[in-house]
Amino acid sequence: MGRDFHADLTRLLRDAGCWRVDGGKGSNEKWRSPLNGRTFIVPRSKSRHTANEVLKQAGLPKAFQTEIGGAGRRPTRLGFRPGFKRGRDSRHRQTREAAPLQPIRL
């Protein structure tokens, strides 16, 4: 399982002066920011991207970055090989320069 960012996220929000307001459904909490006056939702997410988006909505800078030694590019079986292009109909077609067009002689 991934890391839970909720405790660190709520600590950062409280340190910035944000407070929890009534409302929110399920595992989501509703918070208010004094920096921009916005009300925003804080989910219990295991994604650093979601945690950084909540900070952005609160008017704060990013605080959660990738850890050193984290996952890099995916294995080659998913198609991330140098020299190959992924697309809708060209899944593993090699990328090449198109040959110049020759004029048609009639």
mmCIF file of C-alpha atoms in Angstrom:
data_model
loop_
_atom_site.group_PDB
_atom_site.id
_atom_site.type_symbol
_atom_site.label_atom_id
_atom_site.label_comp_id
_atom_site.label_asym_id
_atom_site.label_seq_id
_atom_site.Cartn_x
_atom_site.Cartn_y
_atom_site.Cartn_z
ATOM 1 C CA MET A 1 0.000 0.000 0.000
ATOM 2 C CA GLY A 2 1.027 3.582 -0.545
ATOM 3 C CA ARG A 3 1.733 6.223 1.993
ATOM 4 C CA ASP A 4 -1.236 8.050 3.562
ATOM 5 C CA PHE A 5 -0.789 11.811 3.181
ATOM 6 C CA HIS A 6 -3.825 12.865 5.239
ATOM 7 C CA ALA A 7 -2.067 13.477 8.576
ATOM 8 C CA ASP A 8 0.740 15.517 6.987
ATOM 9 C CA LEU A 9 -1.720 17.395 4.796
ATOM 10 C CA THR A 10 -3.996 18.402 7.683
ATOM 11 C CA ARG A 11 -0.957 19.469 9.735
ATOM 12 C CA LEU A 12 0.202 21.747 6.913
ATOM 13 C CA LEU A 13 -3.292 23.177 6.530
ATOM 14 C CA ARG A 14 -3.628 23.909 10.271
ATOM 15 C CA ASP A 15 -0.162 25.523 10.343
ATOM 16 C CA ALA A 16 -1.264 27.814 7.503
ATOM 17 C CA GLY A 17 -4.357 28.891 9.450
ATOM 18 C CA CYS A 18 -6.947 26.768 7.636
ATOM 19 C CA TRP A 19 -9.767 25.275 9.646
ATOM 20 C CA ARG A 20 -12.274 22.469 9.259
ATOM 21 C CA VAL A 21 -15.897 23.460 8.688
ATOM 22 C CA ASP A 22 -19.115 21.458 8.980
ATOM 23 C CA GLY A 23 -19.957 19.282 6.031
ATOM 24 C CA GLY A 24 -18.229 16.777 3.852
ATOM 25 C CA LYS A 25 -19.480 13.326 3.088
ATOM 26 C CA GLY A 26 -17.936 9.944 3.664
ATOM 27 C CA SER A 27 -14.171 10.167 4.099
ATOM 28 C CA ASN A 28 -14.039 13.733 2.741
ATOM 29 C CA GLU A 29 -13.649 16.730 5.046
ATOM 30 C CA LYS A 30 -14.568 20.309 4.195
ATOM 31 C CA TRP A 31 -11.969 22.975 5.025
ATOM 32 C CA ARG A 32 -11.689 26.757 4.630
ATOM 33 C CA SER A 33 -8.586 28.793 3.818
ATOM 34 C CA PRO A 34 -8.007 32.322 5.145
ATOM 35 C CA LEU A 35 -5.422 32.899 2.393
ATOM 36 C CA ASN A 36 -7.910 32.973 -0.480
ATOM 37 C CA GLY A 37 -11.265 32.592 1.297
ATOM 38 C CA ARG A 38 -12.065 29.357 -0.532
ATOM 39 C CA THR A 39 -13.778 26.280 0.839
ATOM 40 C CA PHE A 40 -12.272 23.016 -0.393
ATOM 41 C CA ILE A 41 -12.558 19.279 0.162
ATOM 42 C CA VAL A 42 -9.786 17.243 1.791
ATOM 43 C CA PRO A 43 -10.122 13.547 0.877
ATOM 44 C CA ARG A 44 -8.335 10.705 2.627
ATOM 45 C CA SER A 45 -6.139 10.013 -0.352
ATOM 46 C CA LYS A 46 -2.972 7.988 -0.778
ATOM 47 C CA SER A 47 -1.917 10.102 -3.762
ATOM 48 C CA ARG A 48 0.686 12.855 -3.474
ATOM 49 C CA HIS A 49 -0.889 14.448 -6.545
ATOM 50 C CA THR A 50 -4.233 14.791 -4.768
ATOM 51 C CA ALA A 51 -2.534 16.142 -1.636
ATOM 52 C CA ASN A 52 -0.656 18.755 -3.696
ATOM 53 C CA GLU A 53 -3.903 19.728 -5.462
ATOM 54 C CA VAL A 54 -5.590 20.313 -2.094
ATOM 55 C CA LEU A 55 -2.675 22.554 -1.073
ATOM 56 C CA LYS A 56 -3.046 24.438 -4.346
ATOM 57 C CA GLN A 57 -6.763 24.986 -3.675
ATOM 58 C CA ALA A 58 -5.864 26.310 -0.218
ATOM 59 C CA GLY A 59 -3.393 28.783 -1.743
ATOM 60 C CA LEU A 60 -0.286 26.967 -0.507
ATOM 61 C CA PRO A 61 2.746 25.692 -2.471
ATOM 62 C CA LYS A 62 3.390 22.007 -3.194
ATOM 63 C CA ALA A 63 4.841 20.078 -0.280
ATOM 64 C CA PHE A 64 4.817 16.461 -1.451
ATOM 65 C CA GLN A 65 7.470 15.434 -3.968
ATOM 66 C CA THR A 66 8.626 12.052 -5.264
ATOM 67 C CA GLU A 67 10.896 10.149 -2.952
ATOM 68 C CA ILE A 68 14.464 9.405 -4.008
ATOM 69 C CA GLY A 69 14.683 5.961 -5.552
ATOM 70 C CA GLY A 70 11.022 5.969 -6.518
ATOM 71 C CA ALA A 71 9.567 4.386 -9.599
ATOM 72 C CA GLY A 72 10.979 5.609 -12.864
ATOM 73 C CA ARG A 73 9.860 4.651 -16.329
ATOM 74 C CA ARG A 74 7.716 1.584 -16.773
ATOM 75 C CA PRO A 75 9.077 -1.708 -18.100
ATOM 76 C CA THR A 76 9.332 -2.229 -21.826
ATOM 77 C CA ARG A 77 6.338 -4.548 -21.993
ATOM 78 C CA LEU A 78 4.101 -1.474 -21.739
ATOM 79 C CA GLY A 79 5.651 0.033 -24.828
ATOM 80 C CA PHE A 80 8.013 2.656 -23.430
ATOM 81 C CA ARG A 81 10.960 1.661 -25.573
ATOM 82 C CA PRO A 82 13.270 4.177 -27.196
ATOM 83 C CA GLY A 83 12.512 4.693 -30.863
ATOM 84 C CA PHE A 84 8.916 3.493 -30.637
ATOM 85 C CA LYS A 85 5.823 5.615 -30.665
ATOM 86 C CA ARG A 86 2.543 4.849 -28.970
ATOM 87 C CA GLY A 87 -0.692 5.941 -30.461
ATOM 88 C CA ARG A 88 -4.219 4.881 -31.225
ATOM 89 C CA ASP A 89 -3.440 2.828 -34.316
ATOM 90 C CA SER A 90 0.346 2.725 -34.189
ATOM 91 C CA ARG A 91 0.965 0.923 -30.951
ATOM 92 C CA HIS A 92 4.484 -0.348 -31.655
ATOM 93 C CA ARG A 93 5.330 1.226 -34.970
ATOM 94 C CA GLN A 94 8.837 2.558 -35.119
ATOM 95 C CA THR A 95 9.093 6.324 -35.570
ATOM 96 C CA ARG A 96 10.878 7.356 -38.742
ATOM 97 C CA GLU A 97 11.201 10.386 -40.904
ATOM 98 C CA ALA A 98 8.713 10.263 -43.763
ATOM 99 C CA ALA A 99 10.274 9.758 -47.169
ATOM 100 C CA PRO A 100 9.997 12.829 -49.376
ATOM 101 C CA LEU A 101 7.099 12.647 -51.818
ATOM 102 C CA GLN A 102 7.949 12.075 -55.446
ATOM 103 C CA PRO A 103 6.038 13.979 -58.098
ATOM 104 C CA ILE A 104 3.588 11.903 -60.106
ATOM 105 C CA ARG A 105 4.383 11.744 -63.800
ATOM 106 C CA LEU A 106 1.499 11.257 -66.181
#
